[in-house]
CSV table of C-alpha atoms in Angstrom, one decimal:
chain,number,residue,atom,x,y,z
A,78,MET,CA,0.0,0.0,0.0
A,79,THR,CA,1.2,3.6,-0.8
A,80,THR,CA,0.9,6.2,1.9
A,81,ALA,CA,-1.2,9.2,1.0
A,82,LEU,CA,0.4,12.6,1.1
A,83,ALA,CA,-0.9,15.3,3.4
A,84,ARG,CA,-0.7,17.8,0.5
A,85,ARG,CA,-3.4,16.0,-1.4
A,86,TYR,CA,-6.1,18.6,-0.5
A,87,ARG,CA,-7.3,21.6,-2.5
A,88,ALA,CA,-9.6,24.4,-1.2
A,89,ASP,CA,-11.8,26.9,-3.0
A,90,VAL,CA,-13.8,29.9,-1.7
A,91,SER,CA,-16.8,31.6,-3.3
A,92,LYS,CA,-19.2,34.5,-2.4
A,93,ASP,CA,-22.1,33.0,-4.1
A,94,GLY,CA,-21.5,29.2,-4.0
A,95,THR,CA,-21.2,29.1,-7.8
A,96,ASN,CA,-18.2,31.0,-8.9
A,97,TRP,CA,-15.2,29.4,-7.1
A,98,VAL,CA,-11.6,30.7,-6.6
A,99,GLN,CA,-8.8,28.5,-5.5
A,100,ILE,CA,-6.7,29.4,-2.5
A,101,MET,CA,-3.2,29.2,-3.8
A,102,GLY,CA,0.0,28.6,-1.9
A,103,MET,CA,-1.5,26.3,0.8
A,104,ASN,CA,1.1,24.6,3.0
A,105,ASP,CA,-1.1,23.4,5.8
A,106,PHE,CA,-4.8,22.3,5.7
A,107,ASN,CA,-6.9,21.0,8.6
A,108,PRO,CA,-10.6,20.5,8.4
A,109,THR,CA,-12.3,19.8,11.7
A,110,LEU,CA,-15.6,18.3,12.9
A,111,ASP,CA,-16.6,18.6,16.5
A,112,ARG,CA,-19.5,16.6,18.0
A,113,THR,CA,-21.5,17.1,21.1
A,114,THR,CA,-22.8,13.8,22.6
A,115,GLN,CA,-25.3,13.1,25.4
A,116,ASP,CA,-25.6,10.0,27.5
A,117,SER,CA,-28.6,7.9,26.4
A,118,SER,CA,-28.0,4.9,28.7
A,119,ASP,CA,-31.1,3.2,30.1
A,120,TYR,CA,-32.1,0.2,32.2
A,121,ASP,CA,-32.5,-1.9,29.1
A,122,SER,CA,-28.8,-1.8,28.0
A,123,ASP,CA,-27.7,-4.5,30.5
A,124,GLY,CA,-25.1,-2.1,32.1
A,125,TRP,CA,-23.6,-0.9,28.8
A,126,GLY,CA,-23.4,2.9,28.3
A,127,SER,CA,-24.8,4.5,25.1
A,128,SER,CA,-24.7,8.0,23.6
A,129,GLU,CA,-26.4,10.1,21.0
A,130,ILE,CA,-24.9,12.9,18.9
A,131,THR,CA,-26.9,16.1,19.6
A,132,MET,CA,-25.0,18.7,17.7
A,133,GLN,CA,-22.1,19.0,15.2
A,134,SER,CA,-19.9,21.9,14.2
A,135,TRP,CA,-17.2,22.1,11.6
A,136,GLY,CA,-14.4,24.4,10.5
A,137,VAL,CA,-11.4,24.7,8.2
A,138,ASP,CA,-7.9,25.9,9.2
A,139,ILE,CA,-5.6,26.9,6.4
A,140,LYS,CA,-2.1,28.2,6.2
A,141,ALA,CA,-0.8,29.6,2.9
A,142,ASN,CA,2.2,31.4,1.6
A,143,ARG,CA,1.3,34.8,0.3
A,144,LYS,CA,1.5,34.6,-3.5
A,145,THR,CA,1.5,37.4,-6.1
A,146,THR,CA,1.1,37.5,-9.8
A,147,ALA,CA,2.3,40.7,-11.4
A,148,SER,CA,2.4,42.3,-7.9
A,149,VAL,CA,-1.3,41.3,-7.3
A,150,PHE,CA,-2.0,39.0,-4.3
A,151,ASP,CA,-3.6,35.6,-4.9
A,152,PRO,CA,-7.4,36.3,-5.6
A,153,GLY,CA,-8.5,33.4,-3.3
A,154,GLN,CA,-6.5,34.7,-0.3
A,155,GLU,CA,-7.7,38.3,-1.0
A,156,LEU,CA,-11.4,37.1,-1.0
A,157,CYS,CA,-10.8,35.7,2.5
A,158,ARG,CA,-8.9,38.8,3.7
A,159,ALA,CA,-11.7,41.1,2.4
A,160,ALA,CA,-14.4,39.1,4.2
A,161,SER,CA,-12.5,38.9,7.5
A,162,ASP,CA,-13.2,42.5,8.6
A,163,LYS,CA,-16.9,42.6,7.6
A,164,TYR,CA,-20.1,41.9,9.5
A,165,GLY,CA,-23.2,39.9,8.8
A,166,GLU,CA,-23.5,38.3,5.4
A,167,ASP,CA,-20.3,39.9,4.1
A,168,ALA,CA,-18.3,38.1,6.7
A,169,ARG,CA,-19.3,34.7,5.3
A,170,LEU,CA,-17.9,32.8,2.3
A,171,TYR,CA,-18.7,29.4,0.9
A,172,VAL,CA,-15.8,27.0,1.0
A,173,ARG,CA,-15.3,23.6,-0.6
A,174,TRP,CA,-12.4,21.2,-0.1
A,175,TYR,CA,-11.5,18.0,-1.9
A,176,ASP,CA,-8.9,15.5,-2.8
A,177,LYS,CA,-7.0,16.9,-5.8
A,178,ASN,CA,-6.0,13.5,-6.9
A,179,GLY,CA,-9.7,12.8,-7.7
A,180,GLY,CA,-10.7,10.8,-4.7
A,181,THR,CA,-14.2,10.8,-3.4
A,182,GLU,CA,-13.5,12.9,-0.3
A,183,ALA,CA,-15.1,16.3,-1.0
A,184,TYR,CA,-17.1,18.7,1.2
A,185,GLN,CA,-18.8,22.1,1.0
A,186,GLY,CA,-20.2,24.6,3.5
A,187,ARG,CA,-20.5,28.3,4.4
A,188,GLY,CA,-18.8,30.0,7.3
A,189,ILE,CA,-17.4,33.1,9.0
A,190,VAL,CA,-13.9,34.0,7.9
A,191,GLU,CA,-10.9,35.0,10.0
A,192,PHE,CA,-7.6,36.1,8.3
A,193,SER,CA,-4.3,36.9,9.9
A,194,ARG,CA,-0.6,36.8,9.3
A,195,SER,CA,1.1,33.8,10.9
A,196,LYS,CA,4.7,34.6,10.2
A,197,THR,CA,6.2,38.1,10.8
A,198,GLY,CA,9.9,37.5,11.4
A,199,VAL,CA,12.5,39.3,9.3
A,200,THR,CA,13.7,36.0,7.9
A,201,ASP,CA,10.2,34.5,7.4
A,202,LEU,CA,8.3,34.1,4.2
A,203,ASP,CA,5.0,36.0,4.4
A,204,GLU,CA,2.3,33.6,5.4
A,205,ALA,CA,-1.5,33.9,6.0
A,206,GLU,CA,-3.7,31.9,8.4
A,207,ILE,CA,-7.3,31.5,7.3
A,208,LYS,CA,-9.9,30.1,9.6
A,209,ILE,CA,-13.5,29.5,8.4
A,210,THR,CA,-16.0,28.6,11.2
A,211,GLY,CA,-18.9,26.7,9.9
A,212,ASP,CA,-22.3,28.4,9.8
A,213,GLY,CA,-24.8,25.6,9.3
A,214,ALA,CA,-24.3,22.2,7.8
A,215,ARG,CA,-21.3,20.8,6.0
A,216,LYS,CA,-22.3,18.6,3.2
A,217,GLU,CA,-20.7,16.0,1.0
A,218,ILE,CA,-20.4,16.9,-2.7
A,219,PRO,CA,-19.1,15.2,-5.8
A,220,ASN,CA,-15.4,15.9,-6.3
A,221,PRO,CA,-15.1,18.8,-8.8
A,222,LEU,CA,-12.1,17.1,-10.3
A,223,SER,CA,-14.1,14.0,-11.1
A,224,SER,CA,-16.0,15.9,-13.9
A,225,THR,CA,-16.1,14.0,-17.2
A,226,SER,CA,-16.5,17.2,-19.2
A,227,ALA,CA,-13.5,18.5,-21.0
A,228,PRO,CA,-12.7,22.2,-20.6
A,229,ALA,CA,-13.9,24.7,-23.2
A,230,ILE,CA,-12.5,28.1,-24.1
A,231,THR,CA,-15.1,30.7,-25.2
A,232,ALA,CA,-13.0,33.9,-25.3
A,233,VAL,CA,-9.4,35.0,-25.0
A,234,SER,CA,-8.5,38.6,-24.2
A,235,PRO,CA,-6.6,40.5,-25.4
A,236,SER,CA,-5.5,39.2,-28.7
A,237,PRO,CA,-3.0,40.0,-30.0
A,238,VAL,CA,-1.0,39.8,-26.7
A,239,LYS,CA,2.7,40.4,-26.0
A,240,VAL,CA,5.1,37.9,-24.6
A,241,GLY,CA,5.1,38.3,-20.8
A,242,ALA,CA,1.7,40.1,-20.7
A,243,LEU,CA,-1.3,38.7,-18.8
A,244,LEU,CA,-4.0,37.0,-20.9
A,245,GLN,CA,-7.5,36.1,-19.7
A,246,LEU,CA,-9.2,32.9,-20.7
A,247,THR,CA,-13.0,32.6,-20.3
A,248,GLY,CA,-14.9,29.4,-20.6
A,249,SER,CA,-15.9,26.4,-18.5
A,250,GLY,CA,-14.4,23.3,-16.8
A,251,PHE,CA,-11.1,24.9,-15.9
A,252,THR,CA,-11.0,23.6,-12.3
A,253,GLY,CA,-7.9,21.4,-11.8
A,254,ALA,CA,-6.1,22.7,-15.0
A,255,THR,CA,-2.8,20.9,-15.3
A,256,ALA,CA,-1.4,22.6,-18.5
A,257,ILE,CA,-2.0,25.6,-20.7
A,258,LYS,CA,-0.3,25.6,-24.1
A,259,PHE,CA,0.3,28.1,-26.8
A,260,GLY,CA,0.7,25.7,-29.7
A,261,SER,CA,3.5,23.4,-28.5
A,262,THR,CA,4.8,25.9,-25.9
A,263,SER,CA,3.6,25.4,-22.3
A,264,ALA,CA,2.8,28.4,-20.1
A,265,ALA,CA,4.9,28.3,-16.9
A,266,VAL,CA,2.8,30.8,-14.9
A,267,TYR,CA,-1.0,30.8,-14.7
A,268,THR,CA,-3.8,31.1,-12.1
A,269,VAL,CA,-7.2,29.3,-12.2
A,270,VAL,CA,-9.3,32.1,-10.8
A,271,SER,CA,-12.5,30.1,-11.1
A,272,ASP,CA,-14.0,27.3,-13.1
A,273,GLY,CA,-14.7,29.8,-15.9
A,274,LEU,CA,-11.6,32.0,-15.7
A,275,ILE,CA,-7.9,31.6,-16.0
A,276,VAL,CA,-5.2,34.3,-16.0
A,277,VAL,CA,-2.0,33.3,-17.7
A,278,THR,CA,1.4,35.0,-18.3
A,279,THR,CA,2.0,34.7,-22.1
A,280,PRO,CA,5.1,32.6,-22.9
A,281,ASN,CA,7.6,33.2,-25.6
A,282,ALA,CA,5.5,31.7,-28.5
A,283,VAL,CA,5.4,34.5,-31.1
A,284,GLY,CA,3.0,34.1,-33.9
A,285,ALA,CA,-0.5,32.7,-34.5
A,286,GLN,CA,-1.2,30.0,-31.9
A,287,ALA,CA,-3.9,27.5,-30.9
A,288,LEU,CA,-4.4,28.0,-27.2
A,289,THR,CA,-5.5,24.9,-25.2
A,290,VAL,CA,-6.3,24.1,-21.6
A,291,THR,CA,-5.8,20.6,-20.2
A,292,THR,CA,-7.5,19.1,-17.1
A,293,PRO,CA,-7.9,15.6,-15.7
A,294,ALA,CA,-11.1,15.5,-17.9
A,295,GLY,CA,-9.3,16.2,-21.2
A,296,THR,CA,-8.0,19.0,-23.4
A,297,SER,CA,-10.0,21.8,-24.8
A,298,THR,CA,-10.4,22.6,-28.5
A,299,GLY,CA,-7.8,25.2,-29.6
A,300,ALA,CA,-8.7,28.9,-29.4
A,301,ASP,CA,-7.0,31.3,-31.8
A,302,VAL,CA,-4.5,33.8,-30.2
A,303,THR,CA,-1.8,35.9,-31.7
A,304,VAL,CA,1.4,36.5,-29.7
A,305,THR,CA,3.7,39.4,-30.5
A,306,ALA,CA,7.2,40.1,-29.3
A,307,ALA,CA,7.7,42.0,-26.0
A,308,SER,CA,8.6,45.7,-26.4
């Protein structure tokens, strides 16, 4: 038997429960489930104790290195930071977490967000600690990476685009993207902002290219894009 790796989890957050943003840079992930039990023993149990679960609460503790793309902090982390100093509905986010290897373990819920720096020393990497305290039920969901639908690109902006510039890909099925190619050239830097949006740094692939996205479910049909040399 092979031992599973602790880093097999992925977590996404959302304001509406539909458009999801991955939290990038995770280096520690700990989902929790606390149960309150009450003694339900009676005379009929022949001296054996028994209990019933009367309440459950859940939470998610995440630590993540602060990541930037073109000096902009990771959108998933920023969504959590923005919610952390709000009140009422604005203080809550949907969160889902799942096995990024495609296993069946996958959950979703909505909770109150806390965000703080967890490393502050002069020699430390900047790190954020995100705590989401469940508000209501946590439910099992199908693993988003188990989708059988290949990704699809519906729009690319801008085009033409210069080498090294940011390019936005709009479409569907982008969750779990493992590769983005401009013709035969792979993009080294990209962020899956949501299931329908990817931001990619254009690689050195000058000319007319067929842009594709690959996920565990397959590879998209090529979208036309023209890449020009950097200034």
